[in-house]
Amino acid sequence: MAARRRRKSHTSRNVSSSVTESYQTIGANMFLGGDNLDSNVILVTSATSGEGKTSTVYHLGIVAAQTGRNVLVVDANLRRPQLHQMFYIENDIGLSGIVGGEKWSECIIKSETPRLYLMPSGPAHENPNMILYSREFTNFLEHCCRQFDLVIIDSPPVLEVSDAIILAPSVGGIVFVIDGKRTSRASARRAISALRHVNGRIIGGVLNRKPKGQYDYHIETLGELQPIERRS
Ligand SMILES: Nc1ncnc2c1ncn2[C@@H]1O[C@H](COP(=O)(O)OP(=O)(O)O)[C@@H](O)[C@H]1O
Ligand SMILES: [Mg+2]
């Protein structure tokens, strides 16, 4: 696996221990605690953009790797790739290249966090849906299921494009991120129901930023989403 194309060296992003602890709790509640997933592939999504999907994928990747698992984080947000930035690397190879024949093994990058690997999105592609529906992508996911203990996929927002809906039926669980300051209950409800409609299995919600919190950086696990789904 490649260990190159790093713009500058880093060990990990500076996050406070309370933030790390919050992600540890989320991971433990949702998928690190036991063998409760049908497959070891997890999709992270949200209703709209900017709610904290990429941050969630990155931090969950780190806490999962710290438990001794081999973890791959995949940037399947081919429209607005961001995950590579969290690792300070270029986005010149990745998912978009595999339909053109690039080898997976050459696109997966070893991060500086032990046991944590990244599959960047790669250069923009005019038809992201075509990549997600492709045989190459299905083969890639099947391969990663065997190669890694956990695969965490970043994705575009559910209410803006169909990509997360395409991915939802083929993952073991979905982590749904809600921006407590911005996301309306109606938007969250519509996105959750669209995911459930295609048999997506939502394993938990992440409340990112408290509705009226004093501190902006707040993450918390929403064990069940029924209160949000319920009409008030
Ligand atoms: N809890 C938080 N507190 C403060 N800033 C946050 C928080 N979560 C995310 N951010 C910031 O908000 C922006 C959007 O987050 P990001 O994870 O990129 O969202 P998405 O992937 O859903 O578009 C980023 O600049 C990120 O650093
Ligand atoms: Mg993002």
PDB file of C-alpha atoms and ligand atoms in Angstrom:
ATOM      1  CA  MET A   1       0.000   0.000   0.000  1.00  0.00           C
ATOM      2  CA  ALA A   2       1.174   3.485  -0.771  1.00  0.00           C
ATOM      3  CA  ALA A   3       2.597   5.702   1.948  1.00  0.00           C
ATOM      4  CA  ARG A   4       3.285   8.728  -0.199  1.00  0.00           C
ATOM      5  CA  ARG A   5       1.818  11.944  -1.550  1.00  0.00           C
ATOM      6  CA  ARG A   6       1.817  13.540   1.836  1.00  0.00           C
ATOM      7  CA  ARG A   7       1.940  17.316   1.689  1.00  0.00           C
ATOM      8  CA  LYS A   8       3.377  17.756   5.135  1.00  0.00           C
ATOM      9  CA  SER A   9       4.010  15.457   7.991  1.00  0.00           C
ATOM     10  CA  HIS A  10       1.553  15.143  10.812  1.00  0.00           C
ATOM     11  CA  THR A  11       0.831  12.749  13.588  1.00  0.00           C
ATOM     12  CA  SER A  12      -2.848  13.489  14.078  1.00  0.00           C
ATOM     13  CA  ARG A  13      -5.082  16.527  14.182  1.00  0.00           C
ATOM     14  CA  ASN A  14      -5.134  18.443  17.393  1.00  0.00           C
ATOM     15  CA  VAL A  15      -8.352  17.470  19.048  1.00  0.00           C
ATOM     16  CA  SER A  16      -9.118  17.693  22.704  1.00  0.00           C
ATOM     17  CA  SER A  17      -9.332  14.542  24.765  1.00  0.00           C
ATOM     18  CA  SER A  18     -13.026  15.176  25.439  1.00  0.00           C
ATOM     19  CA  VAL A  19     -13.715  15.128  21.679  1.00  0.00           C
ATOM     20  CA  THR A  20     -11.771  11.895  21.349  1.00  0.00           C
ATOM     21  CA  GLU A  21     -13.719  10.460  24.268  1.00  0.00           C
ATOM     22  CA  SER A  22     -17.006  11.400  22.634  1.00  0.00           C
ATOM     23  CA  TYR A  23     -16.009   9.542  19.487  1.00  0.00           C
ATOM     24  CA  GLN A  24     -14.858   6.576  21.561  1.00  0.00           C
ATOM     25  CA  THR A  25     -18.316   6.464  23.131  1.00  0.00           C
ATOM     26  CA  ILE A  26     -20.005   6.711  19.740  1.00  0.00           C
ATOM     27  CA  GLY A  27     -17.824   3.952  18.330  1.00  0.00           C
ATOM     28  CA  ALA A  28     -18.397   1.744  21.369  1.00  0.00           C
ATOM     29  CA  ASN A  29     -22.163   2.261  21.280  1.00  0.00           C
ATOM     30  CA  MET A  30     -22.515   1.686  17.592  1.00  0.00           C
ATOM     31  CA  PHE A  31     -20.025  -0.838  16.355  1.00  0.00           C
ATOM     32  CA  LEU A  32     -16.952  -1.346  18.511  1.00  0.00           C
ATOM     33  CA  GLY A  33     -18.770  -3.032  21.366  1.00  0.00           C
ATOM     34  CA  GLY A  34     -19.737  -6.304  19.742  1.00  0.00           C
ATOM     35  CA  ASP A  35     -20.434  -8.186  16.598  1.00  0.00           C
ATOM     36  CA  ASN A  36     -23.747  -6.570  15.773  1.00  0.00           C
ATOM     37  CA  LEU A  37     -23.192  -5.722  12.122  1.00  0.00           C
ATOM     38  CA  ASP A  38     -24.061  -7.846   9.080  1.00  0.00           C
ATOM     39  CA  SER A  39     -20.909  -6.604   7.404  1.00  0.00           C
ATOM     40  CA  ASN A  40     -17.924  -4.614   8.576  1.00  0.00           C
ATOM     41  CA  VAL A  41     -18.712  -1.704   6.249  1.00  0.00           C
ATOM     42  CA  ILE A  42     -20.195   1.446   7.768  1.00  0.00           C
ATOM     43  CA  LEU A  43     -21.598   4.422   5.891  1.00  0.00           C
ATOM     44  CA  VAL A  44     -21.548   7.874   7.448  1.00  0.00           C
ATOM     45  CA  THR A  45     -24.050  10.312   6.017  1.00  0.00           C
ATOM     46  CA  SER A  46     -26.358  13.224   6.857  1.00  0.00           C
ATOM     47  CA  ALA A  47     -29.281  15.149   5.417  1.00  0.00           C
ATOM     48  CA  THR A  48     -27.345  18.164   4.131  1.00  0.00           C
ATOM     49  CA  SER A  49     -23.772  19.326   3.648  1.00  0.00           C
ATOM     50  CA  GLY A  50     -21.469  20.683   6.344  1.00  0.00           C
ATOM     51  CA  GLU A  51     -23.054  18.711   9.185  1.00  0.00           C
ATOM     52  CA  GLY A  52     -19.900  16.847  10.185  1.00  0.00           C
ATOM     53  CA  LYS A  53     -19.748  13.663   8.100  1.00  0.00           C
ATOM     54  CA  THR A  54     -16.101  13.919   7.143  1.00  0.00           C
ATOM     55  CA  SER A  55     -15.030  14.870  10.680  1.00  0.00           C
ATOM     56  CA  THR A  56     -17.010  11.906  12.007  1.00  0.00           C
ATOM     57  CA  VAL A  57     -15.436   9.451   9.543  1.00  0.00           C
ATOM     58  CA  TYR A  58     -11.961  10.690  10.384  1.00  0.00           C
ATOM     59  CA  HIS A  59     -12.352  10.533  14.158  1.00  0.00           C
ATOM     60  CA  LEU A  60     -14.198   7.225  14.168  1.00  0.00           C
ATOM     61  CA  GLY A  61     -11.424   5.840  11.965  1.00  0.00           C
ATOM     62  CA  ILE A  62      -8.813   6.885  14.506  1.00  0.00           C
ATOM     63  CA  VAL A  63     -10.633   5.574  17.576  1.00  0.00           C
ATOM     64  CA  ALA A  64     -11.369   2.266  15.820  1.00  0.00           C
ATOM     65  CA  ALA A  65      -7.718   1.877  14.792  1.00  0.00           C
ATOM     66  CA  GLN A  66      -6.709   2.590  18.388  1.00  0.00           C
ATOM     67  CA  THR A  67      -8.705  -0.446  19.489  1.00  0.00           C
ATOM     68  CA  GLY A  68      -6.341  -2.629  17.445  1.00  0.00           C
ATOM     69  CA  ARG A  69      -8.473  -2.982  14.337  1.00  0.00           C
ATOM     70  CA  ASN A  70      -7.198  -2.509  10.801  1.00  0.00           C
ATOM     71  CA  VAL A  71      -9.395   0.289   9.520  1.00  0.00           C
ATOM     72  CA  LEU A  72      -9.945   1.735   6.063  1.00  0.00           C
ATOM     73  CA  VAL A  73     -11.700   5.081   5.628  1.00  0.00           C
ATOM     74  CA  VAL A  74     -13.062   5.631   2.120  1.00  0.00           C
ATOM     75  CA  ASP A  75     -13.946   8.988   0.598  1.00  0.00           C
ATOM     76  CA  ALA A  76     -17.021   8.202  -1.483  1.00  0.00           C
ATOM     77  CA  ASN A  77     -17.955  11.865  -1.620  1.00  0.00           C
ATOM     78  CA  LEU A  78     -16.818  12.113  -5.203  1.00  0.00           C
ATOM     79  CA  ARG A  79     -18.535  15.461  -5.624  1.00  0.00           C
ATOM     80  CA  ARG A  80     -16.914  17.319  -2.755  1.00  0.00           C
ATOM     81  CA  PRO A  81     -13.966  15.247  -1.555  1.00  0.00           C
ATOM     82  CA  GLN A  82     -12.570  16.340   1.791  1.00  0.00           C
ATOM     83  CA  LEU A  83     -11.253  13.302   3.618  1.00  0.00           C
ATOM     84  CA  HIS A  84      -7.756  13.542   2.087  1.00  0.00           C
ATOM     85  CA  GLN A  85      -7.438  17.013   3.636  1.00  0.00           C
ATOM     86  CA  MET A  86      -7.817  15.557   7.114  1.00  0.00           C
ATOM     87  CA  PHE A  87      -4.699  13.470   6.376  1.00  0.00           C
ATOM     88  CA  TYR A  88      -2.845  16.297   4.637  1.00  0.00           C
ATOM     89  CA  ILE A  89      -2.429  14.377   1.415  1.00  0.00           C
ATOM     90  CA  GLU A  90      -3.110  15.042  -2.262  1.00  0.00           C
ATOM     91  CA  ASN A  91      -6.178  13.628  -3.967  1.00  0.00           C
ATOM     92  CA  ASP A  92      -4.511  12.546  -7.175  1.00  0.00           C
ATOM     93  CA  ILE A  93      -5.371   8.857  -6.923  1.00  0.00           C
ATOM     94  CA  GLY A  94      -8.348   7.017  -5.444  1.00  0.00           C
ATOM     95  CA  LEU A  95     -11.815   5.670  -5.993  1.00  0.00           C
ATOM     96  CA  SER A  96     -12.484   7.464  -9.270  1.00  0.00           C
ATOM     97  CA  GLY A  97      -9.426   5.790 -10.787  1.00  0.00           C
ATOM     98  CA  ILE A  98     -10.473   2.224 -10.086  1.00  0.00           C
ATOM     99  CA  VAL A  99     -13.102   2.219 -12.851  1.00  0.00           C
ATOM    100  CA  GLY A 100     -10.320   3.281 -15.199  1.00  0.00           C
ATOM    101  CA  GLY A 101      -8.269   0.261 -14.198  1.00  0.00           C
ATOM    102  CA  GLU A 102      -6.101   1.639 -11.405  1.00  0.00           C
ATOM    103  CA  LYS A 103      -5.170  -0.999  -8.827  1.00  0.00           C
ATOM    104  CA  TRP A 104      -6.852  -0.656  -5.403  1.00  0.00           C
ATOM    105  CA  SER A 105      -3.678  -1.561  -3.642  1.00  0.00           C
ATOM    106  CA  GLU A 106      -1.927   1.413  -5.204  1.00  0.00           C
ATOM    107  CA  CYS A 107      -4.690   3.843  -4.230  1.00  0.00           C
ATOM    108  CA  ILE A 108      -4.929   2.897  -0.551  1.00  0.00           C
ATOM    109  CA  ILE A 109      -2.688   5.081   1.570  1.00  0.00           C
ATOM    110  CA  LYS A 110      -1.252   4.199   4.954  1.00  0.00           C
ATOM    111  CA  SER A 111      -1.791   7.016   7.428  1.00  0.00           C
ATOM    112  CA  GLU A 112       0.519   7.917  10.267  1.00  0.00           C
ATOM    113  CA  THR A 113      -1.981   6.518  12.743  1.00  0.00           C
ATOM    114  CA  PRO A 114      -1.065   2.832  13.119  1.00  0.00           C
ATOM    115  CA  ARG A 115      -3.584   0.515  11.402  1.00  0.00           C
ATOM    116  CA  LEU A 116      -5.502   3.382   9.775  1.00  0.00           C
ATOM    117  CA  TYR A 117      -5.648   3.511   5.961  1.00  0.00           C
ATOM    118  CA  LEU A 118      -7.305   5.912   3.537  1.00  0.00           C
ATOM    119  CA  MET A 119      -8.857   5.442   0.124  1.00  0.00           C
ATOM    120  CA  PRO A 120      -9.164   9.004  -1.219  1.00  0.00           C
ATOM    121  CA  SER A 121     -11.885   9.859  -3.736  1.00  0.00           C
ATOM    122  CA  GLY A 122      -9.360  10.574  -6.475  1.00  0.00           C
ATOM    123  CA  PRO A 123      -9.789  13.238  -9.162  1.00  0.00           C
ATOM    124  CA  ALA A 124     -13.302  14.437 -10.012  1.00  0.00           C
ATOM    125  CA  HIS A 125     -15.362  12.192 -12.264  1.00  0.00           C
ATOM    126  CA  GLU A 126     -18.251  13.445 -14.368  1.00  0.00           C
ATOM    127  CA  ASN A 127     -20.530  10.635 -13.243  1.00  0.00           C
ATOM    128  CA  PRO A 128     -20.077   9.617  -9.577  1.00  0.00           C
ATOM    129  CA  ASN A 129     -23.165   7.375  -9.676  1.00  0.00           C
ATOM    130  CA  MET A 130     -21.572   5.315 -12.412  1.00  0.00           C
ATOM    131  CA  ILE A 131     -18.603   4.639 -10.121  1.00  0.00           C
ATOM    132  CA  LEU A 132     -20.784   3.610  -7.173  1.00  0.00           C
ATOM    133  CA  TYR A 133     -22.828   1.259  -9.389  1.00  0.00           C
ATOM    134  CA  SER A 134     -19.752  -0.208 -11.090  1.00  0.00           C
ATOM    135  CA  ARG A 135     -18.583  -3.781 -10.818  1.00  0.00           C
ATOM    136  CA  GLU A 136     -15.114  -2.454  -9.929  1.00  0.00           C
ATOM    137  CA  PHE A 137     -16.508  -0.618  -6.910  1.00  0.00           C
ATOM    138  CA  THR A 138     -18.473  -3.680  -5.729  1.00  0.00           C
ATOM    139  CA  ASN A 139     -15.348  -5.800  -6.085  1.00  0.00           C
ATOM    140  CA  PHE A 140     -13.342  -3.196  -4.211  1.00  0.00           C
ATOM    141  CA  LEU A 141     -15.777  -3.208  -1.275  1.00  0.00           C
ATOM    142  CA  GLU A 142     -15.836  -7.008  -1.149  1.00  0.00           C
ATOM    143  CA  HIS A 143     -12.066  -7.067  -1.155  1.00  0.00           C
ATOM    144  CA  CYS A 144     -11.891  -4.447   1.637  1.00  0.00           C
ATOM    145  CA  CYS A 145     -14.364  -6.414   3.769  1.00  0.00           C
ATOM    146  CA  ARG A 146     -11.885  -9.256   3.787  1.00  0.00           C
ATOM    147  CA  GLN A 147      -8.731  -7.170   4.063  1.00  0.00           C
ATOM    148  CA  PHE A 148      -9.817  -4.802   6.849  1.00  0.00           C
ATOM    149  CA  ASP A 149     -11.583  -5.261  10.170  1.00  0.00           C
ATOM    150  CA  LEU A 150     -13.638  -2.140   9.579  1.00  0.00           C
ATOM    151  CA  VAL A 151     -14.393   0.045   6.546  1.00  0.00           C
ATOM    152  CA  ILE A 152     -15.923   3.493   7.130  1.00  0.00           C
ATOM    153  CA  ILE A 153     -17.317   5.326   4.106  1.00  0.00           C
ATOM    154  CA  ASP A 154     -17.768   9.095   3.815  1.00  0.00           C
ATOM    155  CA  SER A 155     -20.573  10.166   1.484  1.00  0.00           C
ATOM    156  CA  PRO A 156     -22.477  13.149   0.105  1.00  0.00           C
ATOM    157  CA  PRO A 157     -25.652  14.365   1.823  1.00  0.00           C
ATOM    158  CA  VAL A 158     -28.815  12.332   1.330  1.00  0.00           C
ATOM    159  CA  LEU A 159     -31.121  15.208   0.440  1.00  0.00           C
ATOM    160  CA  GLU A 160     -28.814  16.676  -2.190  1.00  0.00           C
ATOM    161  CA  VAL A 161     -27.740  13.724  -4.347  1.00  0.00           C
ATOM    162  CA  SER A 162     -28.519  10.015  -4.600  1.00  0.00           C
ATOM    163  CA  ASP A 163     -25.036   8.614  -3.814  1.00  0.00           C
ATOM    164  CA  ALA A 164     -25.679   7.723  -0.152  1.00  0.00           C
ATOM    165  CA  ILE A 165     -28.948   6.062  -1.151  1.00  0.00           C
ATOM    166  CA  ILE A 166     -27.039   3.946  -3.683  1.00  0.00           C
ATOM    167  CA  LEU A 167     -24.550   2.881  -0.999  1.00  0.00           C
ATOM    168  CA  ALA A 168     -27.048   2.357   1.849  1.00  0.00           C
ATOM    169  CA  PRO A 169     -28.330  -1.152   0.962  1.00  0.00           C
ATOM    170  CA  SER A 170     -24.855  -2.616   0.600  1.00  0.00           C
ATOM    171  CA  VAL A 171     -23.367  -1.575   3.955  1.00  0.00           C
ATOM    172  CA  GLY A 172     -23.631  -3.244   7.350  1.00  0.00           C
ATOM    173  CA  GLY A 173     -24.753  -0.085   9.130  1.00  0.00           C
ATOM    174  CA  ILE A 174     -25.324   3.628   8.697  1.00  0.00           C
ATOM    175  CA  VAL A 175     -24.212   6.355  11.107  1.00  0.00           C
ATOM    176  CA  PHE A 176     -26.455   9.380  10.649  1.00  0.00           C
ATOM    177  CA  VAL A 177     -24.936  12.775  11.533  1.00  0.00           C
ATOM    178  CA  ILE A 178     -27.142  15.655  12.613  1.00  0.00           C
ATOM    179  CA  ASP A 179     -25.955  19.216  13.028  1.00  0.00           C
ATOM    180  CA  GLY A 180     -27.782  20.251  16.159  1.00  0.00           C
ATOM    181  CA  LYS A 181     -27.528  23.914  15.312  1.00  0.00           C
ATOM    182  CA  ARG A 182     -28.685  23.811  11.685  1.00  0.00           C
ATOM    183  CA  THR A 183     -30.469  20.653  10.605  1.00  0.00           C
ATOM    184  CA  SER A 184     -34.219  20.892  10.792  1.00  0.00           C
ATOM    185  CA  ARG A 185     -36.100  17.991  12.232  1.00  0.00           C
ATOM    186  CA  ALA A 186     -38.033  17.703   8.957  1.00  0.00           C
ATOM    187  CA  SER A 187     -34.835  17.400   6.891  1.00  0.00           C
ATOM    188  CA  ALA A 188     -33.367  14.785   9.214  1.00  0.00           C
ATOM    189  CA  ARG A 189     -36.637  12.870   9.125  1.00  0.00           C
ATOM    190  CA  ARG A 190     -36.821  12.922   5.324  1.00  0.00           C
ATOM    191  CA  ALA A 191     -33.222  11.734   4.976  1.00  0.00           C
ATOM    192  CA  ILE A 192     -33.640   8.943   7.533  1.00  0.00           C
ATOM    193  CA  SER A 193     -36.794   7.725   5.866  1.00  0.00           C
ATOM    194  CA  ALA A 194     -35.098   7.759   2.421  1.00  0.00           C
ATOM    195  CA  LEU A 195     -32.283   5.583   3.848  1.00  0.00           C
ATOM    196  CA  ARG A 196     -34.727   3.199   5.501  1.00  0.00           C
ATOM    197  CA  HIS A 197     -36.775   3.049   2.286  1.00  0.00           C
ATOM    198  CA  VAL A 198     -33.872   1.321   0.512  1.00  0.00           C
ATOM    199  CA  ASN A 199     -33.371  -1.003   3.507  1.00  0.00           C
ATOM    200  CA  GLY A 200     -30.489   0.983   4.928  1.00  0.00           C
ATOM    201  CA  ARG A 201     -29.827  -0.060   8.515  1.00  0.00           C
ATOM    202  CA  ILE A 202     -29.231   2.978  10.703  1.00  0.00           C
ATOM    203  CA  ILE A 203     -27.159   1.899  13.683  1.00  0.00           C
ATOM    204  CA  GLY A 204     -27.082   5.272  15.403  1.00  0.00           C
ATOM    205  CA  GLY A 205     -27.071   9.021  15.175  1.00  0.00           C
ATOM    206  CA  VAL A 206     -24.355  11.509  15.982  1.00  0.00           C
ATOM    207  CA  LEU A 207     -25.456  14.882  17.292  1.00  0.00           C
ATOM    208  CA  ASN A 208     -22.758  17.246  16.142  1.00  0.00           C
ATOM    209  CA  ARG A 209     -22.920  20.671  17.791  1.00  0.00           C
ATOM    210  CA  LYS A 210     -25.491  21.126  20.469  1.00  0.00           C
ATOM    211  CA  PRO A 211     -28.657  23.051  19.574  1.00  0.00           C
ATOM    212  CA  LYS A 212     -28.069  25.659  22.242  1.00  0.00           C
ATOM    213  CA  GLY A 213     -24.680  24.577  23.475  1.00  0.00           C
ATOM    214  CA  GLN A 214     -22.257  26.954  25.045  1.00  0.00           C
ATOM    215  CA  TYR A 215     -19.362  25.239  23.298  1.00  0.00           C
ATOM    216  CA  ASP A 216     -19.430  24.635  19.591  1.00  0.00           C
ATOM    217  CA  TYR A 217     -17.404  21.467  19.590  1.00  0.00           C
ATOM    218  CA  HIS A 218     -19.879  18.987  20.878  1.00  0.00           C
ATOM    219  CA  ILE A 219     -20.455  15.424  19.746  1.00  0.00           C
ATOM    220  CA  GLU A 220     -22.834  13.008  21.277  1.00  0.00           C
ATOM    221  CA  THR A 221     -24.370   9.684  20.378  1.00  0.00           C
ATOM    222  CA  LEU A 222     -28.069   9.473  19.716  1.00  0.00           C
ATOM    223  CA  GLY A 223     -28.708   5.852  20.492  1.00  0.00           C
ATOM    224  CA  GLU A 224     -32.034   5.837  18.778  1.00  0.00           C
ATOM    225  CA  LEU A 225     -33.471   8.225  16.273  1.00  0.00           C
ATOM    226  CA  GLN A 226     -37.160   7.756  17.020  1.00  0.00           C
ATOM    227  CA  PRO A 227     -37.553  11.108  18.797  1.00  0.00           C
ATOM    228  CA  ILE A 228     -36.322  12.830  15.647  1.00  0.00           C
ATOM    229  CA  GLU A 229     -38.406  10.704  13.343  1.00  0.00           C
ATOM    230  CA  ARG A 230     -41.551  11.247  15.359  1.00  0.00           C
ATOM    231  CA  ARG A 231     -43.711  14.072  14.109  1.00  0.00           C
ATOM    232  CA  SER A 232     -44.184  16.781  16.687  1.00  0.00           C
TER     233      SER A 232
HETATM  234  N1  LIG B   1     -18.624  19.753  16.366  1.00  0.00           N
HETATM  235  C1  LIG B   1     -17.997  20.647  15.613  1.00  0.00           C
HETATM  236  N2  LIG B   1     -17.626  21.812  16.141  1.00  0.00           N
HETATM  237  C2  LIG B   1     -16.987  22.737  15.405  1.00  0.00           C
HETATM  238  N3  LIG B   1     -16.680  22.586  14.103  1.00  0.00           N
HETATM  239  C3  LIG B   1     -17.036  21.450  13.512  1.00  0.00           C
HETATM  240  C4  LIG B   1     -17.705  20.421  14.230  1.00  0.00           C
HETATM  241  N4  LIG B   1     -17.920  19.390  13.368  1.00  0.00           N
HETATM  242  C5  LIG B   1     -17.428  19.778  12.174  1.00  0.00           C
HETATM  243  N5  LIG B   1     -16.895  21.006  12.261  1.00  0.00           N
HETATM  244  C6  LIG B   1     -16.327  21.802  11.143  1.00  0.00           C
HETATM  245  O1  LIG B   1     -17.410  22.111  10.269  1.00  0.00           O
HETATM  246  C7  LIG B   1     -17.025  21.982   8.910  1.00  0.00           C
HETATM  247  C8  LIG B   1     -17.922  20.947   8.234  1.00  0.00           C
HETATM  248  O2  LIG B   1     -17.648  19.678   8.799  1.00  0.00           O
HETATM  249  P1  LIG B   1     -17.453  18.393   7.858  1.00  0.00           P
HETATM  250  O3  LIG B   1     -17.082  17.263   8.733  1.00  0.00           O
HETATM  251  O4  LIG B   1     -16.529  18.720   6.736  1.00  0.00           O
HETATM  252  O5  LIG B   1     -18.938  18.255   7.316  1.00  0.00           O
HETATM  253  P2  LIG B   1     -19.516  17.429   6.061  1.00  0.00           P
HETATM  254  O6  LIG B   1     -18.514  16.392   5.722  1.00  0.00           O
HETATM  255  O7  LIG B   1     -20.807  16.877   6.559  1.00  0.00           O
HETATM  256  O8  LIG B   1     -19.716  18.412   4.950  1.00  0.00           O
HETATM  257  C9  LIG B   1     -15.560  21.633   8.918  1.00  0.00           C
HETATM  258  O9  LIG B   1     -14.817  22.803   8.769  1.00  0.00           O
HETATM  259  C10 LIG B   1     -15.332  21.017  10.293  1.00  0.00           C
HETATM  260  O10 LIG B   1     -14.013  21.207  10.741  1.00  0.00           O
HETATM  261 MG    MG B   2     -17.630  15.984   3.869  1.00  0.00          MG
END
